[in-house]
Coordinates of C-alpha atoms and ligand atoms in Angstrom, one line a residue:
M1 CA 23.5 17.3 9.0
T2 CA 22.0 13.9 9.4
L3 CA 18.8 13.4 8.4
E4 CA 17.0 12.9 11.9
H5 CA 19.1 14.9 13.8
G6 CA 17.5 17.5 16.2
R7 CA 14.0 16.3 15.3
T8 CA 12.2 16.0 18.7
L9 CA 8.7 16.8 18.3
S10 CA 6.7 14.7 20.8
D11 CA 3.6 12.8 19.7
E12 CA 1.4 15.2 22.0
D13 CA 3.0 18.1 20.3
F14 CA 2.5 16.9 17.1
E15 CA -1.1 16.8 17.7
P16 CA -2.2 20.4 16.8
W17 CA 0.0 20.1 13.7
F18 CA -1.8 17.2 12.5
A19 CA -5.1 18.8 13.0
K20 CA -4.1 21.7 10.9
A21 CA -3.4 19.0 8.2
Q22 CA -6.8 17.9 8.9
E23 CA -8.3 21.3 8.1
L24 CA -6.7 21.8 5.1
S25 CA -7.4 18.3 3.7
E26 CA -11.1 18.9 4.4
Y27 CA -10.8 22.1 2.3
F28 CA -8.9 20.2 -0.6
R29 CA -11.4 17.8 -0.6
E30 CA -14.3 20.4 -1.2
I31 CA -12.2 22.1 -3.9
G32 CA -10.3 19.2 -5.5
M33 CA -12.8 18.2 -8.1
K34 CA -13.2 22.0 -9.5
Y35 CA -9.4 22.5 -9.8
D36 CA -9.1 19.1 -11.8
A37 CA -11.4 20.1 -14.0
E38 CA -10.2 23.7 -14.6
N39 CA -7.1 22.2 -14.8
T40 CA -5.4 24.9 -12.6
F41 CA -3.3 25.2 -9.7
A42 CA -5.5 25.7 -6.5
Y43 CA -4.7 29.3 -5.8
P44 CA -7.1 30.0 -2.9
T45 CA -5.0 27.1 -1.1
I46 CA -1.7 29.2 -1.0
P47 CA -2.7 31.8 2.0
L48 CA -4.3 28.7 4.0
F49 CA -0.9 26.5 3.5
K50 CA 1.4 29.4 4.5
D51 CA -0.8 30.4 7.4
S52 CA -1.0 27.0 8.8
R53 CA 3.0 27.0 8.6
L54 CA 2.9 23.1 8.3
G55 CA 5.6 23.9 5.7
S56 CA 8.3 24.3 8.6
L57 CA 7.3 21.3 10.5
I58 CA 10.6 19.5 9.6
V59 CA 12.7 22.6 10.5
P60 CA 14.6 21.5 13.5
P61 CA 14.3 23.6 16.8
A62 CA 17.9 24.8 16.5
Y63 CA 16.7 26.7 13.5
G64 CA 13.4 27.9 15.2
G65 CA 11.1 25.2 14.1
P66 CA 9.0 22.4 15.8
G67 CA 11.6 19.4 14.8
G68 CA 9.1 17.1 13.2
N69 CA 10.4 13.8 11.8
I70 CA 10.1 12.2 8.6
L71 CA 7.2 9.7 10.1
Q72 CA 5.3 12.8 11.3
L73 CA 5.5 14.7 8.2
S74 CA 4.5 11.4 6.2
K75 CA 1.3 11.3 8.2
V76 CA 0.5 14.9 7.5
I77 CA 1.2 14.3 3.8
T78 CA -1.2 11.3 3.6
E79 CA -4.1 13.0 5.4
M80 CA -3.9 15.9 3.1
S81 CA -3.8 13.5 0.0
R82 CA -6.6 11.7 1.2
G83 CA -8.5 15.2 1.0
D84 CA -7.1 15.7 -2.4
S85 CA -4.0 13.9 -4.0
A86 CA -3.1 16.5 -6.9
I87 CA -3.4 19.7 -4.5
T88 CA -1.2 17.7 -2.0
L89 CA 1.2 16.6 -4.3
A90 CA 1.9 20.3 -5.2
Y91 CA 2.8 21.1 -1.6
N92 CA 4.6 17.9 -1.4
M93 CA 7.3 19.4 -3.5
H94 CA 7.7 21.8 -0.7
F95 CA 8.6 19.1 1.7
I96 CA 10.7 16.9 -0.6
T97 CA 12.6 20.2 -1.7
L98 CA 12.8 21.4 2.0
G99 CA 14.2 17.8 3.3
I100 CA 16.9 17.5 0.4
V101 CA 18.2 21.1 0.7
M102 CA 18.4 21.0 4.6
S103 CA 20.4 17.8 4.3
N104 CA 22.9 19.7 2.6
M105 CA 22.9 23.3 3.4
G106 CA 25.9 24.7 5.8
E107 CA 25.5 26.4 8.9
V108 CA 24.8 30.3 7.4
Q109 CA 22.3 29.1 4.6
M110 CA 20.3 26.9 7.3
K111 CA 19.8 29.7 9.2
K112 CA 19.3 32.3 6.4
W113 CA 16.7 30.0 4.5
L114 CA 14.8 28.4 7.4
D115 CA 14.0 31.6 9.0
K116 CA 12.1 32.3 5.6
I117 CA 10.6 29.1 5.7
N118 CA 9.5 29.7 9.4
E119 CA 7.9 32.9 8.2
G120 CA 5.9 31.2 5.6
S121 CA 8.0 30.8 2.4
I122 CA 7.2 28.1 0.0
I123 CA 10.1 26.3 -1.6
F124 CA 9.9 24.4 -5.0
G125 CA 12.4 22.2 -6.9
P126 CA 12.3 21.8 -10.7
W127 CA 15.3 19.5 -11.2
S128 CA 14.1 17.3 -14.3
E129 CA 14.6 18.2 -17.8
Q130 CA 13.2 17.0 -21.1
R131 CA 16.1 15.0 -22.2
A132 CA 16.0 12.8 -19.3
G133 CA 14.0 13.3 -16.1
F134 CA 15.1 13.3 -12.8
S135 CA 18.3 11.0 -13.7
G136 CA 19.5 13.7 -16.5
L137 CA 22.6 15.4 -15.7
A138 CA 21.5 19.2 -16.0
D139 CA 21.8 20.6 -19.7
T140 CA 20.8 23.8 -17.8
K141 CA 24.1 25.9 -17.7
A142 CA 25.5 28.2 -14.9
I143 CA 27.8 30.7 -16.6
P144 CA 30.2 32.2 -14.4
Q145 CA 29.9 36.1 -14.0
P146 CA 32.8 38.4 -14.1
G147 CA 31.9 39.7 -10.7
G148 CA 31.3 36.4 -9.1
G149 CA 28.0 34.2 -8.9
W150 CA 26.6 32.7 -12.0
K151 CA 23.8 33.2 -14.6
I152 CA 21.4 30.4 -15.1
Y153 CA 20.4 29.4 -18.9
G154 CA 18.1 26.6 -19.5
K155 CA 14.5 24.9 -19.1
K156 CA 13.2 22.7 -16.6
M157 CA 10.1 20.9 -17.6
W158 CA 8.6 19.8 -14.5
G159 CA 8.0 22.8 -12.3
T160 CA 5.4 21.7 -9.8
L161 CA 4.3 24.3 -7.3
G162 CA 6.2 27.2 -9.0
E163 CA 3.1 29.5 -9.1
A164 CA 3.2 29.6 -5.2
A165 CA 6.8 29.3 -4.4
D166 CA 9.3 32.1 -3.2
I167 CA 12.3 30.2 -3.3
V168 CA 13.7 27.6 -5.8
V169 CA 16.2 24.8 -5.5
S170 CA 17.5 23.5 -8.8
S171 CA 20.5 22.4 -10.7
A172 CA 22.7 23.7 -13.3
T173 CA 25.9 22.6 -14.8
I174 CA 28.5 25.1 -14.3
T175 CA 30.4 26.0 -17.9
D176 CA 33.3 27.9 -18.8
A177 CA 33.4 31.4 -19.3
D178 CA 31.8 30.7 -22.9
G179 CA 29.2 28.5 -21.4
N180 CA 30.7 25.1 -22.5
I181 CA 29.5 22.2 -20.4
P182 CA 32.6 19.8 -19.2
T183 CA 32.9 17.0 -22.1
D184 CA 34.5 14.6 -19.7
F185 CA 31.6 12.6 -17.8
E186 CA 33.1 12.6 -14.3
E187 CA 33.8 16.3 -14.7
R188 CA 30.3 16.9 -15.8
V189 CA 29.0 15.2 -12.7
A190 CA 31.1 17.3 -10.6
A191 CA 30.3 20.4 -12.2
E192 CA 26.6 19.9 -11.8
M193 CA 25.6 22.0 -8.7
M194 CA 22.4 22.2 -6.7
Y195 CA 21.6 25.8 -5.6
I196 CA 19.1 27.7 -3.7
N197 CA 17.9 31.0 -4.4
D198 CA 14.8 33.5 -4.1
F199 CA 12.3 33.3 -6.6
E200 CA 9.8 36.3 -7.6
V201 CA 7.8 36.1 -10.6
D202 CA 4.9 38.6 -11.3
E203 CA 1.1 37.7 -11.8
N204 CA 2.1 36.5 -15.4
G205 CA 4.8 34.4 -14.1
I206 CA 7.4 36.6 -15.1
G207 CA 10.7 37.4 -13.1
D208 CA 14.3 38.6 -13.3
G209 CA 15.7 36.1 -15.7
V210 CA 13.1 33.6 -15.2
R211 CA 9.8 32.9 -16.3
I212 CA 6.9 30.5 -15.8
E213 CA 5.5 29.0 -19.2
K214 CA 2.0 27.7 -18.6
T215 CA 2.0 24.5 -20.2
W216 CA 0.5 21.8 -17.9
N217 CA -1.6 19.7 -19.7
A218 CA -1.4 16.2 -18.6
L219 CA -3.4 13.1 -17.9
G220 CA -3.8 13.6 -14.4
M221 CA -2.5 15.4 -11.3
H222 CA -4.1 18.6 -12.9
A223 CA -4.1 20.9 -10.1
T224 CA -0.2 20.6 -9.2
G225 CA 0.4 23.3 -11.8
T226 CA 3.5 21.3 -13.2
H227 CA 4.8 24.0 -15.5
V228 CA 7.9 24.6 -17.4
I229 CA 10.4 27.2 -15.9
V230 CA 12.6 28.8 -18.1
F231 CA 15.9 30.3 -16.9
D232 CA 17.3 33.2 -19.2
G233 CA 20.0 34.9 -17.3
F234 CA 18.5 34.1 -13.7
Y235 CA 21.2 35.4 -11.3
V236 CA 22.4 33.2 -8.6
P237 CA 25.1 34.6 -5.9
E238 CA 28.1 32.3 -4.9
E239 CA 26.9 31.9 -1.6
N240 CA 23.8 30.2 -2.7
Y241 CA 25.6 27.4 -4.3
V242 CA 24.6 24.1 -1.9
C243 CA 26.3 21.1 -3.0
E244 CA 27.3 18.6 -6.1
N245 CA 23.9 17.9 -7.3
R246 CA 24.1 14.4 -7.5
T247 CA 25.9 13.9 -4.2
G248 CA 23.3 15.8 -2.5
L249 CA 20.3 14.2 -4.3
F250 CA 21.5 10.4 -3.4
S251 CA 22.5 11.2 -0.1
S252 CA 18.8 12.6 0.8
L253 CA 16.6 10.7 -1.8
E254 CA 14.4 9.5 1.3
W255 CA 12.7 13.0 1.3
A256 CA 11.7 12.4 -2.0
S257 CA 10.7 8.7 -2.1
L258 CA 9.1 8.4 1.1
L259 CA 7.2 11.5 0.7
F260 CA 6.1 10.5 -2.7
A261 CA 4.8 6.8 -1.0
S262 CA 2.6 9.3 1.6
I263 CA 1.0 10.7 -1.4
Y264 CA 0.0 7.5 -3.0
Y265 CA -0.9 5.9 0.5
G266 CA -3.3 8.8 1.0
M267 CA -4.5 8.0 -2.3
S268 CA -5.2 4.5 -1.8
L269 CA -7.2 5.3 1.8
R270 CA -9.6 7.5 -0.3
I271 CA -10.1 5.2 -2.9
L272 CA -11.2 2.4 -0.2
E273 CA -13.2 5.1 1.6
E274 CA -14.8 5.8 -2.0
T275 CA -15.2 2.4 -3.3
R276 CA -16.8 1.2 0.1
A277 CA -19.3 4.1 0.2
T278 CA -20.1 3.3 -3.3
L279 CA -20.5 -0.3 -3.5
A280 CA -22.1 -1.0 0.0
K281 CA -25.0 0.9 -1.1
K282 CA -25.7 -0.3 -4.5
H283 CA -28.3 -2.4 -5.8
L284 CA -28.6 -3.8 -9.4
G285 CA -32.3 -4.9 -9.2
A286 CA -33.5 -7.7 -11.5
V287 CA -30.4 -9.1 -13.5
F288 CA -29.6 -11.9 -15.9
G289 CA -25.8 -12.5 -16.1
A290 CA -23.1 -14.5 -13.7
I291 CA -25.6 -14.0 -11.3
A292 CA -29.8 -14.3 -12.5
A293 CA -32.0 -13.0 -9.6
S294 CA -34.7 -10.4 -9.0
D295 CA -32.3 -8.2 -6.9
V296 CA -28.7 -8.1 -6.8
K297 CA -27.0 -6.3 -4.1
V298 CA -23.6 -5.6 -5.2
G299 CA -22.0 -5.7 -1.7
Q300 CA -23.1 -9.1 -1.3
V301 CA -21.5 -10.5 -4.6
G302 CA -18.4 -12.7 -4.1
H303 CA -15.9 -10.8 -6.2
I304 CA -17.0 -7.7 -5.1
I305 CA -16.5 -8.8 -1.4
D306 CA -13.1 -10.1 -2.4
G307 CA -12.1 -7.3 -4.1
V308 CA -12.8 -4.9 -1.3
G309 CA -10.9 -7.3 1.2
D310 CA -7.9 -7.3 -1.3
M311 CA -8.1 -3.3 -1.4
A312 CA -8.4 -3.2 2.7
V313 CA -5.3 -5.5 2.6
R314 CA -3.0 -3.3 0.3
V315 CA -3.9 -0.2 2.3
E316 CA -2.7 -1.9 5.2
Q317 CA 0.4 -2.8 3.5
N318 CA 0.8 0.5 2.6
R319 CA 0.8 1.8 5.8
R320 CA 3.0 -0.8 7.3
I321 CA 5.9 -0.3 4.9
L322 CA 5.6 3.5 4.7
W323 CA 5.7 3.8 8.5
Q324 CA 8.3 0.7 9.4
T325 CA 10.7 2.5 6.4
C326 CA 10.2 5.9 7.9
N327 CA 11.0 4.7 11.3
D328 CA 13.9 2.6 9.9
V329 CA 15.4 5.9 8.9
I330 CA 14.5 7.6 12.2
D331 CA 16.2 4.9 14.1
G332 CA 19.3 4.2 11.8
Y333 CA 18.5 0.9 10.8
D334 CA 19.3 2.1 7.1
E335 CA 22.8 2.2 8.3
E336 CA 22.8 -1.8 8.4
W337 CA 22.1 -2.0 4.6
P338 CA 25.2 -2.0 2.1
I339 CA 25.4 1.7 0.8
E340 CA 24.5 0.7 -2.5
L341 CA 21.2 -0.6 -1.3
R342 CA 20.0 2.2 0.9
V343 CA 18.4 4.6 -1.9
P344 CA 16.4 1.4 -3.6
Y345 CA 15.7 -0.3 0.0
I346 CA 14.3 3.1 1.2
G347 CA 12.5 3.4 -2.4
L348 CA 10.6 0.0 -1.8
A349 CA 8.0 2.0 0.2
K350 CA 7.3 4.2 -2.8
T351 CA 7.4 1.5 -5.3
T352 CA 5.1 -1.0 -3.4
I353 CA 2.6 1.6 -2.8
A354 CA 2.8 2.9 -6.2
S355 CA 2.0 -0.6 -7.4
N356 CA -0.8 -1.1 -4.5
T357 CA -2.6 2.3 -5.5
T358 CA -2.6 2.2 -9.2
W359 CA -4.1 -1.5 -8.9
M360 CA -6.6 -0.1 -6.7
A361 CA -7.5 2.4 -8.8
Q362 CA -8.1 0.2 -11.7
K363 CA -9.9 -2.2 -9.6
A364 CA -12.3 0.3 -8.3
M365 CA -13.2 1.3 -12.1
S366 CA -14.3 -2.2 -12.8
M367 CA -16.0 -3.0 -9.4
V368 CA -17.9 0.3 -9.5
G369 CA -18.8 -0.3 -12.9
G370 CA -19.3 1.7 -15.7
S371 CA -20.2 4.8 -14.1
A372 CA -16.9 5.1 -12.9
F373 CA -15.8 5.7 -16.5
R374 CA -17.9 8.8 -16.9
K375 CA -15.7 12.2 -16.8
G376 CA -15.7 14.0 -13.2
T377 CA -16.6 10.9 -11.0
I378 CA -13.9 10.5 -8.4
F379 CA -13.1 7.1 -9.7
E380 CA -11.9 8.2 -13.0
R381 CA -9.8 10.8 -11.2
F382 CA -8.0 8.3 -9.2
Y383 CA -7.4 6.4 -12.2
R384 CA -5.7 9.2 -13.9
D385 CA -3.8 10.8 -10.7
S386 CA -2.4 7.4 -9.6
C387 CA -0.5 6.9 -13.0
A388 CA 1.7 9.9 -12.0
A389 CA 3.0 7.4 -9.4
L390 CA 4.9 5.6 -12.2
Y391 CA 7.2 8.4 -13.1
Q392 CA 8.4 9.6 -9.6
P393 CA 11.6 8.6 -8.5
L394 CA 12.5 6.0 -7.8
N395 CA 10.8 4.2 -10.4
A396 CA 10.3 0.4 -10.1
D397 CA 12.5 -0.4 -12.9
Q398 CA 15.1 1.5 -11.7
T399 CA 14.8 0.3 -8.2
Y400 CA 14.8 -3.3 -9.4
S401 CA 18.1 -2.5 -11.6
F402 CA 20.1 -0.9 -8.6
I403 CA 19.1 -3.9 -6.5
G404 CA 19.8 -6.6 -9.3
E405 CA 23.1 -5.0 -10.4
Y406 CA 24.2 -5.3 -6.5
M407 CA 23.4 -8.6 -6.0
L408 CA 24.9 -9.9 -9.3
Q409 CA 28.5 -8.6 -8.4
P410 CA 30.5 -11.5 -8.1
D411 CA 32.1 -10.6 -4.7
E412 CA 28.5 -10.2 -3.3
L413 CA 27.5 -14.1 -4.1
N414 CA 30.5 -15.1 -1.5
D415 CA 28.5 -13.2 1.3
Ligands
FAD1 C1 2.9 15.1 -11.7 C2 4.3 15.0 -11.7 C3 4.8 16.1 -11.2 C4 6.5 16.5 -11.2 N1 6.9 17.2 -10.6 C5 8.4 17.3 -10.6 C6 9.2 18.4 -9.8 O1 8.4 19.3 -9.3 N2 10.3 18.6 -10.0 C7 11.1 17.7 -10.7 O2 12.4 17.6 -10.9 N3 10.8 16.7 -11.4 C8 9.0 16.3 -11.2 N4 8.3 15.6 -12.1 C9 9.2 14.6 -13.1 C10 9.6 13.1 -12.6 O3 10.5 13.3 -11.3 C11 10.5 12.7 -13.7 O4 11.7 13.4 -13.9 C12 9.7 12.6 -15.0 O5 8.6 12.0 -14.8 C13 10.9 12.2 -16.0 O6 11.7 11.0 -15.4 P1 11.5 9.7 -16.2 O7 12.5 8.8 -15.5 O8 10.0 9.3 -16.1 O9 11.6 9.7 -17.7 P2 12.9 9.5 -18.5 O10 14.2 10.3 -17.9 O11 12.5 10.3 -19.9 O12 13.2 8.1 -18.8 C14 12.9 7.1 -19.8 C15 13.0 5.9 -19.4 O13 14.2 5.6 -19.2 C16 14.6 5.0 -17.7 N5 15.5 5.7 -17.2 C17 15.9 7.1 -17.0 N6 17.0 7.3 -16.2 C18 17.8 6.1 -16.3 C19 19.0 5.6 -15.6 N7 19.5 6.6 -15.2 N8 19.3 4.4 -15.6 C20 18.4 3.3 -15.8 N9 17.1 3.8 -16.5 C21 16.8 5.0 -16.6 C22 13.1 5.5 -16.9 O14 12.9 4.4 -16.0 C23 12.3 5.3 -18.4 O15 12.1 4.1 -18.2 C24 7.1 15.3 -12.1 C25 6.3 14.4 -12.6 C26 5.1 14.5 -12.5 C27 4.4 13.1 -13.4

C-alpha cells in the first residue's frame, strides 16, 4: 500500500487528536526531569498513551483507524516532544515501526495487526545491532524449523520502548537448517527478513525465547529505556514474515526520518521557550567585562538579542522544512526526484533540524551561562538529549554520501 493511500482525516476531525497530544505533553513535561534523573522508562505513561488511542492515528479507515496523515502525526509528535523529548522518543518508535510495517504488510496481516493497534497495543522496532547500527545486515539468525516458521537467535542493541511493547517488528537473516548465514552478499541481503510478532515479557523482562537486558546507560534520552533485546529461540511463524528487510526499510524510510525530525523540531521549540523565559528576566547587577555598568539586563545585550533571534529563525526553518517535506510526501512530489535521491532528500528535513537543534542546545548553554552547566537543569538536558539526533537515520554524513555519489555519476553530469 502506498504511503498516503486512504489517509483522509480532516483538519477539523484532527483537532481532538491533537488535544490528546497536548494533554500527554503537559504530563510528560511534569514528570520528564524525574525520569531523566532516575534513568528509567516513564512507566506511568503507558496506560495514558494506550487510553489516548493516539497510537492508531495513522491507521487507515479501511482498517478501523482515523486515517491521519504523516503531517498530522508529525504535529502530534512535535507537541509531545515539546513536553519531554526523551519520553516522546520512546513512543516515536511505535509510530516509526508502525509506519514502516504498514507500508509493507499484506492484506491479511494488515487486518490482524492493525486490529491490535486500534485496541491500544504498542509496537516497537529493534533493528540495530552492535557491529553496525541501522545499516548493518542482521547477524541475528532466523533458523528454519522442521514444522515451519523460524526460531530467532541474536541481540538487538537498541530496543527503545521494549518495556511497554506488545508487538515486535525486527529483522533476522534466514539461515540454512544448521544456522549458517549465506556467504554470498546478494543472497545475504535477500535472506534478511522483516517480521512481526507478539511480544510478551514478564515484569523481569523475560519471555518465551526472548528477554530484555536492562543495560541502558547513555549520555541522554534516559527515559527512552533503550535496552538490549536478546532473542534466544524466539518463535516466529511463517505467516509473520513481512518482506525483505532492506527493500522494506528503504521504500518507507520517511516514517523514520520525518518522525525523528518531528522529535527534534519539538525540542527546538522547547529550547527557544526555556531560553526566552530565562534570559528575558535575568539581570547581572553590577559588572565589569565586555559591558561595564551598574546593572546589566541580559535581554538587552547585543549578542543575546542576536542569539535569541538566530534561534527563532532556526525554529521557523525547522517547521518549514518539516511540514513542507511531509506535504511533498502527501502530494506525491517525491516522485519527481530521481529514485536514488528520494531517501536522502526526504532525510534532509531530519538532518537540517538535527543540526539546528544541536546548535541551539549548545547556544542556550552559553547564553544562559554557568548555571546551565549544573546537573538537573533543563539546559544541560537539552545538550545531552539533542546529541541523540546525530545517530538516528539518516545521519548527515550518510545523507551527503548518498547525494554526492549520485551527483558524481558521469551520466548525471549530462542532465
Ligand atoms: C536514543 C537512541 C535510541 C535508539 N533506538 C533505536 C531503536 O529503537 N531501534 C533501532 O533499530 N535503532 C535504534 N537506535 C540506533 C540508531 O538508529 C543507530 O542504528 C545506532 O545509533 C548505530 O548506528 P550508527 O550508524 O550511528 O553507528 P555505526 O553503524 O556503528 O556507524 C559507524 C560510522 O559508520 C558510518 N556508517 C554506518 N553504516 C554506513 C554505511 N552503510 N555507509 C556509509 N557509512 C556508514 C556511520 O555514519 C558512522 O559514522 C537508537 C539510537 C539512539 C541514540
